[in-house]
Amino acid sequence: MTGYKKEFIDFMVACKVLKFGDFTLKSGRKSPFFMNAGAYVTGGQLAKLGSYYAQAIHENFGDDFDVLFGPAYKGIPLSVATVIAYQQLYGKEIRYCSNRKEVKDHGDTGILLGSPIKDGDRVVIIEDVTTSGKSIEETFPIIKAQGSTPDAVTIVGLMVSLNRMEKGKGTKCALDEITDLYGFPARAIVTMEDVVDALYTHGDKTIITDELKTAIDAYYKEWGAC
């Protein structure tokens, strides 16, 4: 496992973003783990988070993109933190862009915050976690509508922090469903397989205990994909 990935897993746990226990997800599924990126609340946490995203984006997509798009609302701080980190780590200025939930009709009008998206731009989308792909369903047409033609703006890929590795709307995981539907790669900084490997298989089993590992295995027997 790449060094920054193990650091990121420890970071998520330390920030109480990744929790283990008994949770009911929006989908109604009962899950032994839960991730909430809204728990990153300090400047130091956001700076570190941006650096982990920047490293993962650089590793998976390289430098050939112009805009980092973070869907409202959680994607806004993610995109800002990551473009700052990207410039610091790799010396390239990436523009950030996000959408408004409601179109503004006065002052700085329109649906977008930050940089405009124009013909020829290559865009990476950044999110916290994707379980159903609904956010991309809303985001994809917003980004494509910024070009003069549907092909004028290219979506390079999607980066999320955690691949839950469970079924989306069908039998595949949500990230694979996104790739199949929209044609661009969807990647994660880490997968739940990485998390279990770091905290259980090669960990001290104080966070993921034997009992919790049994619950995770049972969850994936029912909902697992990828």
PDB file of C-alpha atoms in Angstrom:
ATOM      1  CA  MET A   1       0.000   0.000   0.000  1.00  0.00           C
ATOM      2  CA  THR A   2       1.331   3.433  -0.980  1.00  0.00           C
ATOM      3  CA  GLY A   3       2.604   5.346   2.056  1.00  0.00           C
ATOM      4  CA  TYR A   4       0.129   8.221   1.857  1.00  0.00           C
ATOM      5  CA  LYS A   5      -2.785   5.772   1.759  1.00  0.00           C
ATOM      6  CA  LYS A   6      -1.919   4.269   5.159  1.00  0.00           C
ATOM      7  CA  GLU A   7      -1.460   7.797   6.529  1.00  0.00           C
ATOM      8  CA  PHE A   8      -4.847   8.776   5.118  1.00  0.00           C
ATOM      9  CA  ILE A   9      -6.592   5.850   6.806  1.00  0.00           C
ATOM     10  CA  ASP A  10      -5.085   6.787  10.181  1.00  0.00           C
ATOM     11  CA  PHE A  11      -6.025  10.418   9.476  1.00  0.00           C
ATOM     12  CA  MET A  12      -9.687   9.563   8.797  1.00  0.00           C
ATOM     13  CA  VAL A  13      -9.906   7.618  12.053  1.00  0.00           C
ATOM     14  CA  ALA A  14      -8.111  10.310  14.080  1.00  0.00           C
ATOM     15  CA  CYS A  15     -10.468  12.994  12.709  1.00  0.00           C
ATOM     16  CA  LYS A  16     -13.483  10.803  13.534  1.00  0.00           C
ATOM     17  CA  VAL A  17     -14.473  10.917   9.882  1.00  0.00           C
ATOM     18  CA  LEU A  18     -14.383   7.127   9.534  1.00  0.00           C
ATOM     19  CA  LYS A  19     -16.287   5.457  12.347  1.00  0.00           C
ATOM     20  CA  PHE A  20     -17.114   1.877  13.187  1.00  0.00           C
ATOM     21  CA  GLY A  21     -20.205   0.578  14.978  1.00  0.00           C
ATOM     22  CA  ASP A  22     -23.842   0.261  13.947  1.00  0.00           C
ATOM     23  CA  PHE A  23     -25.121   2.795  11.418  1.00  0.00           C
ATOM     24  CA  THR A  24     -28.204   3.132   9.216  1.00  0.00           C
ATOM     25  CA  LEU A  25     -27.283   4.624   5.838  1.00  0.00           C
ATOM     26  CA  LYS A  26     -29.485   6.883   3.710  1.00  0.00           C
ATOM     27  CA  SER A  27     -30.130   3.814   1.560  1.00  0.00           C
ATOM     28  CA  GLY A  28     -31.574   2.016   4.594  1.00  0.00           C
ATOM     29  CA  ARG A  29     -28.707  -0.449   4.763  1.00  0.00           C
ATOM     30  CA  LYS A  30     -27.348  -1.313   8.207  1.00  0.00           C
ATOM     31  CA  SER A  31     -23.592  -0.769   8.035  1.00  0.00           C
ATOM     32  CA  PRO A  32     -20.789  -1.492  10.535  1.00  0.00           C
ATOM     33  CA  PHE A  33     -18.868   1.567   9.295  1.00  0.00           C
ATOM     34  CA  PHE A  34     -19.687   5.132   8.304  1.00  0.00           C
ATOM     35  CA  MET A  35     -17.770   8.006   6.711  1.00  0.00           C
ATOM     36  CA  ASN A  36     -18.630  11.685   7.158  1.00  0.00           C
ATOM     37  CA  ALA A  37     -16.305  14.186   5.474  1.00  0.00           C
ATOM     38  CA  GLY A  38     -18.176  16.980   7.234  1.00  0.00           C
ATOM     39  CA  ALA A  39     -16.124  16.133  10.329  1.00  0.00           C
ATOM     40  CA  TYR A  40     -13.029  17.782   8.834  1.00  0.00           C
ATOM     41  CA  VAL A  41     -13.403  21.181  10.488  1.00  0.00           C
ATOM     42  CA  THR A  42      -9.989  22.765  11.180  1.00  0.00           C
ATOM     43  CA  GLY A  43      -7.474  24.460   8.927  1.00  0.00           C
ATOM     44  CA  GLY A  44      -4.873  21.813   9.664  1.00  0.00           C
ATOM     45  CA  GLN A  45      -7.270  18.977   8.861  1.00  0.00           C
ATOM     46  CA  LEU A  46      -8.334  20.550   5.562  1.00  0.00           C
ATOM     47  CA  ALA A  47      -4.718  21.216   4.585  1.00  0.00           C
ATOM     48  CA  LYS A  48      -3.821  17.568   5.133  1.00  0.00           C
ATOM     49  CA  LEU A  49      -6.974  16.377   3.404  1.00  0.00           C
ATOM     50  CA  GLY A  50      -6.151  18.474   0.352  1.00  0.00           C
ATOM     51  CA  SER A  51      -2.666  16.965   0.180  1.00  0.00           C
ATOM     52  CA  TYR A  52      -4.023  13.398   0.241  1.00  0.00           C
ATOM     53  CA  TYR A  53      -6.497  14.184  -2.528  1.00  0.00           C
ATOM     54  CA  ALA A  54      -3.794  15.942  -4.557  1.00  0.00           C
ATOM     55  CA  GLN A  55      -1.476  12.939  -4.320  1.00  0.00           C
ATOM     56  CA  ALA A  56      -4.236  10.538  -5.351  1.00  0.00           C
ATOM     57  CA  ILE A  57      -5.336  12.723  -8.271  1.00  0.00           C
ATOM     58  CA  HIS A  58      -1.732  13.111  -9.445  1.00  0.00           C
ATOM     59  CA  GLU A  59      -1.152   9.358  -9.177  1.00  0.00           C
ATOM     60  CA  ASN A  60      -4.347   8.422 -11.034  1.00  0.00           C
ATOM     61  CA  PHE A  61      -4.879  11.262 -13.523  1.00  0.00           C
ATOM     62  CA  GLY A  62      -1.540  13.054 -13.834  1.00  0.00           C
ATOM     63  CA  ASP A  63      -1.305  16.797 -14.516  1.00  0.00           C
ATOM     64  CA  ASP A  64      -3.262  17.082 -17.752  1.00  0.00           C
ATOM     65  CA  PHE A  65      -6.361  18.807 -16.381  1.00  0.00           C
ATOM     66  CA  ASP A  66      -7.398  22.410 -15.801  1.00  0.00           C
ATOM     67  CA  VAL A  67     -10.313  22.491 -13.368  1.00  0.00           C
ATOM     68  CA  LEU A  68     -11.198  20.667 -10.152  1.00  0.00           C
ATOM     69  CA  PHE A  69     -14.968  20.579  -9.728  1.00  0.00           C
ATOM     70  CA  GLY A  70     -16.454  19.993  -6.266  1.00  0.00           C
ATOM     71  CA  PRO A  71     -20.243  19.511  -6.236  1.00  0.00           C
ATOM     72  CA  ALA A  72     -22.103  21.516  -3.581  1.00  0.00           C
ATOM     73  CA  TYR A  73     -21.948  21.402  -0.698  1.00  0.00           C
ATOM     74  CA  LYS A  74     -19.220  19.116   0.654  1.00  0.00           C
ATOM     75  CA  GLY A  75     -17.276  19.288  -2.600  1.00  0.00           C
ATOM     76  CA  ILE A  76     -16.684  23.040  -2.214  1.00  0.00           C
ATOM     77  CA  PRO A  77     -14.104  22.895   0.623  1.00  0.00           C
ATOM     78  CA  LEU A  78     -12.647  19.705  -0.876  1.00  0.00           C
ATOM     79  CA  SER A  79     -11.952  21.411  -4.210  1.00  0.00           C
ATOM     80  CA  VAL A  80     -10.493  24.557  -2.592  1.00  0.00           C
ATOM     81  CA  ALA A  81      -8.208  22.624  -0.220  1.00  0.00           C
ATOM     82  CA  THR A  82      -7.023  20.342  -3.015  1.00  0.00           C
ATOM     83  CA  VAL A  83      -6.135  23.002  -5.595  1.00  0.00           C
ATOM     84  CA  ILE A  84      -4.044  24.755  -2.931  1.00  0.00           C
ATOM     85  CA  ALA A  85      -2.275  21.492  -2.112  1.00  0.00           C
ATOM     86  CA  TYR A  86      -1.807  20.665  -5.797  1.00  0.00           C
ATOM     87  CA  GLN A  87       0.008  23.932  -6.423  1.00  0.00           C
ATOM     88  CA  GLN A  88       2.206  23.425  -3.353  1.00  0.00           C
ATOM     89  CA  LEU A  89       3.056  19.796  -4.164  1.00  0.00           C
ATOM     90  CA  TYR A  90       3.321  19.873  -7.960  1.00  0.00           C
ATOM     91  CA  GLY A  91       3.687  23.538  -8.897  1.00  0.00           C
ATOM     92  CA  LYS A  92       0.668  23.581 -11.179  1.00  0.00           C
ATOM     93  CA  GLU A  93      -2.182  26.062 -10.885  1.00  0.00           C
ATOM     94  CA  ILE A  94      -5.497  24.231 -11.110  1.00  0.00           C
ATOM     95  CA  ARG A  95      -8.709  26.279 -11.089  1.00  0.00           C
ATOM     96  CA  TYR A  96     -11.451  25.335  -8.674  1.00  0.00           C
ATOM     97  CA  CYS A  97     -15.147  25.332  -9.554  1.00  0.00           C
ATOM     98  CA  SER A  98     -18.336  24.331  -7.744  1.00  0.00           C
ATOM     99  CA  ASN A  99     -22.038  24.641  -8.375  1.00  0.00           C
ATOM    100  CA  ARG A 100     -24.750  26.449  -6.475  1.00  0.00           C
ATOM    101  CA  LYS A 101     -27.818  24.505  -5.410  1.00  0.00           C
ATOM    102  CA  GLU A 102     -29.906  27.426  -6.658  1.00  0.00           C
ATOM    103  CA  VAL A 103     -29.031  29.682  -9.602  1.00  0.00           C
ATOM    104  CA  LYS A 104     -28.111  33.205  -8.469  1.00  0.00           C
ATOM    105  CA  ASP A 105     -29.921  35.903 -10.461  1.00  0.00           C
ATOM    106  CA  HIS A 106     -28.105  39.011  -9.173  1.00  0.00           C
ATOM    107  CA  GLY A 107     -24.499  40.133  -8.716  1.00  0.00           C
ATOM    108  CA  ASP A 108     -22.281  37.175  -9.568  1.00  0.00           C
ATOM    109  CA  THR A 109     -25.033  35.414 -11.469  1.00  0.00           C
ATOM    110  CA  GLY A 110     -25.230  31.824 -12.658  1.00  0.00           C
ATOM    111  CA  ILE A 111     -24.979  28.340 -11.259  1.00  0.00           C
ATOM    112  CA  LEU A 112     -21.193  28.179 -10.776  1.00  0.00           C
ATOM    113  CA  LEU A 113     -18.833  29.341  -8.040  1.00  0.00           C
ATOM    114  CA  GLY A 114     -15.142  29.923  -8.655  1.00  0.00           C
ATOM    115  CA  SER A 115     -13.703  29.541 -12.117  1.00  0.00           C
ATOM    116  CA  PRO A 116     -15.848  29.387 -15.253  1.00  0.00           C
ATOM    117  CA  ILE A 117     -15.524  26.245 -17.359  1.00  0.00           C
ATOM    118  CA  LYS A 118     -14.826  26.887 -21.027  1.00  0.00           C
ATOM    119  CA  ASP A 119     -14.284  25.013 -24.284  1.00  0.00           C
ATOM    120  CA  GLY A 120     -11.169  22.863 -24.166  1.00  0.00           C
ATOM    121  CA  ASP A 121     -11.111  22.525 -20.384  1.00  0.00           C
ATOM    122  CA  ARG A 122     -10.309  19.168 -18.838  1.00  0.00           C
ATOM    123  CA  VAL A 123     -12.118  18.633 -15.536  1.00  0.00           C
ATOM    124  CA  VAL A 124     -11.595  16.312 -12.568  1.00  0.00           C
ATOM    125  CA  ILE A 125     -14.569  15.926 -10.215  1.00  0.00           C
ATOM    126  CA  ILE A 126     -13.885  15.592  -6.485  1.00  0.00           C
ATOM    127  CA  GLU A 127     -16.285  14.179  -3.885  1.00  0.00           C
ATOM    128  CA  ASP A 128     -16.170  12.644  -0.420  1.00  0.00           C
ATOM    129  CA  VAL A 129     -17.809   9.287  -1.065  1.00  0.00           C
ATOM    130  CA  THR A 130     -20.222   7.910  -3.660  1.00  0.00           C
ATOM    131  CA  THR A 131     -22.749   5.199  -2.885  1.00  0.00           C
ATOM    132  CA  SER A 132     -25.513   5.643  -5.468  1.00  0.00           C
ATOM    133  CA  GLY A 133     -23.999   7.963  -8.083  1.00  0.00           C
ATOM    134  CA  LYS A 134     -26.864  10.470  -7.667  1.00  0.00           C
ATOM    135  CA  SER A 135     -24.492  13.421  -7.233  1.00  0.00           C
ATOM    136  CA  ILE A 136     -22.749  12.653 -10.532  1.00  0.00           C
ATOM    137  CA  GLU A 137     -26.152  12.344 -12.177  1.00  0.00           C
ATOM    138  CA  GLU A 138     -26.709  15.994 -11.235  1.00  0.00           C
ATOM    139  CA  THR A 139     -23.123  17.190 -11.774  1.00  0.00           C
ATOM    140  CA  PHE A 140     -22.387  15.669 -15.185  1.00  0.00           C
ATOM    141  CA  PRO A 141     -24.921  17.764 -17.173  1.00  0.00           C
ATOM    142  CA  ILE A 142     -23.893  20.973 -15.336  1.00  0.00           C
ATOM    143  CA  ILE A 143     -20.261  20.549 -16.396  1.00  0.00           C
ATOM    144  CA  LYS A 144     -21.078  19.492 -19.953  1.00  0.00           C
ATOM    145  CA  ALA A 145     -23.487  22.427 -20.373  1.00  0.00           C
ATOM    146  CA  GLN A 146     -20.621  24.891 -19.927  1.00  0.00           C
ATOM    147  CA  GLY A 147     -19.165  24.011 -23.327  1.00  0.00           C
ATOM    148  CA  SER A 148     -20.436  25.201 -26.696  1.00  0.00           C
ATOM    149  CA  THR A 149     -20.991  21.551 -27.640  1.00  0.00           C
ATOM    150  CA  PRO A 150     -21.321  18.376 -25.490  1.00  0.00           C
ATOM    151  CA  ASP A 151     -17.746  17.365 -26.375  1.00  0.00           C
ATOM    152  CA  ALA A 152     -16.152  20.784 -25.818  1.00  0.00           C
ATOM    153  CA  VAL A 153     -15.442  20.045 -22.139  1.00  0.00           C
ATOM    154  CA  THR A 154     -13.770  16.769 -21.120  1.00  0.00           C
ATOM    155  CA  ILE A 155     -14.315  15.081 -17.773  1.00  0.00           C
ATOM    156  CA  VAL A 156     -11.040  13.335 -16.980  1.00  0.00           C
ATOM    157  CA  GLY A 157     -12.276  11.402 -13.975  1.00  0.00           C
ATOM    158  CA  LEU A 158     -13.803  11.350 -10.507  1.00  0.00           C
ATOM    159  CA  MET A 159     -11.838  11.133  -7.256  1.00  0.00           C
ATOM    160  CA  VAL A 160     -13.488  10.230  -3.954  1.00  0.00           C
ATOM    161  CA  SER A 161     -11.855   9.578  -0.607  1.00  0.00           C
ATOM    162  CA  LEU A 162     -13.275   6.111   0.117  1.00  0.00           C
ATOM    163  CA  ASN A 163     -14.549   3.333  -2.123  1.00  0.00           C
ATOM    164  CA  ARG A 164     -17.079   1.520   0.038  1.00  0.00           C
ATOM    165  CA  MET A 165     -16.888  -1.420  -2.404  1.00  0.00           C
ATOM    166  CA  GLU A 166     -20.574  -2.194  -2.163  1.00  0.00           C
ATOM    167  CA  LYS A 167     -23.395  -2.492  -4.662  1.00  0.00           C
ATOM    168  CA  GLY A 168     -24.742   0.723  -6.123  1.00  0.00           C
ATOM    169  CA  LYS A 169     -28.020   0.662  -8.017  1.00  0.00           C
ATOM    170  CA  GLY A 170     -27.225  -2.699  -9.589  1.00  0.00           C
ATOM    171  CA  THR A 171     -24.709  -5.462  -8.934  1.00  0.00           C
ATOM    172  CA  LYS A 172     -21.554  -3.386  -9.433  1.00  0.00           C
ATOM    173  CA  CYS A 173     -20.081  -0.867  -7.009  1.00  0.00           C
ATOM    174  CA  ALA A 174     -21.079   2.765  -7.514  1.00  0.00           C
ATOM    175  CA  LEU A 175     -17.693   3.805  -8.934  1.00  0.00           C
ATOM    176  CA  ASP A 176     -17.789   1.102 -11.608  1.00  0.00           C
ATOM    177  CA  GLU A 177     -21.389   2.024 -12.436  1.00  0.00           C
ATOM    178  CA  ILE A 178     -20.303   5.640 -12.957  1.00  0.00           C
ATOM    179  CA  THR A 179     -17.518   4.562 -15.317  1.00  0.00           C
ATOM    180  CA  ASP A 180     -19.906   2.341 -17.287  1.00  0.00           C
ATOM    181  CA  LEU A 181     -22.548   5.068 -17.563  1.00  0.00           C
ATOM    182  CA  TYR A 182     -20.422   8.152 -18.222  1.00  0.00           C
ATOM    183  CA  GLY A 183     -17.226   6.757 -19.708  1.00  0.00           C
ATOM    184  CA  PHE A 184     -14.647   8.300 -17.362  1.00  0.00           C
ATOM    185  CA  PRO A 185     -12.651   6.535 -14.623  1.00  0.00           C
ATOM    186  CA  ALA A 186     -13.829   6.828 -11.013  1.00  0.00           C
ATOM    187  CA  ARG A 187     -11.148   6.307  -8.380  1.00  0.00           C
ATOM    188  CA  ALA A 188     -10.727   6.522  -4.605  1.00  0.00           C
ATOM    189  CA  ILE A 189      -7.824   7.470  -2.356  1.00  0.00           C
ATOM    190  CA  VAL A 190      -8.418   4.200  -0.477  1.00  0.00           C
ATOM    191  CA  THR A 191     -10.841   1.296  -0.540  1.00  0.00           C
ATOM    192  CA  MET A 192     -12.465  -0.485   2.384  1.00  0.00           C
ATOM    193  CA  GLU A 193     -10.178  -3.393   1.526  1.00  0.00           C
ATOM    194  CA  ASP A 194      -7.232  -1.043   2.202  1.00  0.00           C
ATOM    195  CA  VAL A 195      -8.836   0.034   5.486  1.00  0.00           C
ATOM    196  CA  VAL A 196      -9.294  -3.527   6.704  1.00  0.00           C
ATOM    197  CA  ASP A 197      -5.778  -4.431   5.615  1.00  0.00           C
ATOM    198  CA  ALA A 198      -4.271  -1.478   7.496  1.00  0.00           C
ATOM    199  CA  LEU A 199      -6.347  -1.654  10.680  1.00  0.00           C
ATOM    200  CA  TYR A 200      -6.963  -5.383  10.992  1.00  0.00           C
ATOM    201  CA  THR A 201      -4.724  -7.611   8.866  1.00  0.00           C
ATOM    202  CA  HIS A 202      -1.593  -5.560   9.517  1.00  0.00           C
ATOM    203  CA  GLY A 203      -2.954  -3.554  12.454  1.00  0.00           C
ATOM    204  CA  ASP A 204      -3.190  -4.156  16.183  1.00  0.00           C
ATOM    205  CA  LYS A 205      -6.946  -4.948  15.987  1.00  0.00           C
ATOM    206  CA  THR A 206      -7.861  -2.288  18.531  1.00  0.00           C
ATOM    207  CA  ILE A 207      -9.984  -0.334  16.015  1.00  0.00           C
ATOM    208  CA  ILE A 208     -11.209  -3.187  13.837  1.00  0.00           C
ATOM    209  CA  THR A 209     -11.568  -5.994  16.356  1.00  0.00           C
ATOM    210  CA  ASP A 210     -12.309  -9.630  15.559  1.00  0.00           C
ATOM    211  CA  GLU A 211     -15.976  -8.986  16.348  1.00  0.00           C
ATOM    212  CA  LEU A 212     -16.118  -5.946  14.074  1.00  0.00           C
ATOM    213  CA  LYS A 213     -14.303  -7.822  11.305  1.00  0.00           C
ATOM    214  CA  THR A 214     -17.016 -10.492  11.473  1.00  0.00           C
ATOM    215  CA  ALA A 215     -19.684  -7.787  11.092  1.00  0.00           C
ATOM    216  CA  ILE A 216     -17.833  -6.245   8.121  1.00  0.00           C
ATOM    217  CA  ASP A 217     -17.527  -9.658   6.454  1.00  0.00           C
ATOM    218  CA  ALA A 218     -21.264 -10.242   6.939  1.00  0.00           C
ATOM    219  CA  TYR A 219     -22.052  -6.832   5.454  1.00  0.00           C
ATOM    220  CA  TYR A 220     -19.979  -7.536   2.359  1.00  0.00           C
ATOM    221  CA  LYS A 221     -21.495 -10.957   1.955  1.00  0.00           C
ATOM    222  CA  GLU A 222     -24.825  -9.194   1.469  1.00  0.00           C
ATOM    223  CA  TRP A 223     -23.818  -5.920  -0.179  1.00  0.00           C
ATOM    224  CA  GLY A 224     -20.285  -6.393  -1.476  1.00  0.00           C
ATOM    225  CA  ALA A 225     -19.207  -5.553  -5.029  1.00  0.00           C
ATOM    226  CA  CYS A 226     -16.003  -4.562  -6.908  1.00  0.00           C
TER     227      CYS A 226
END
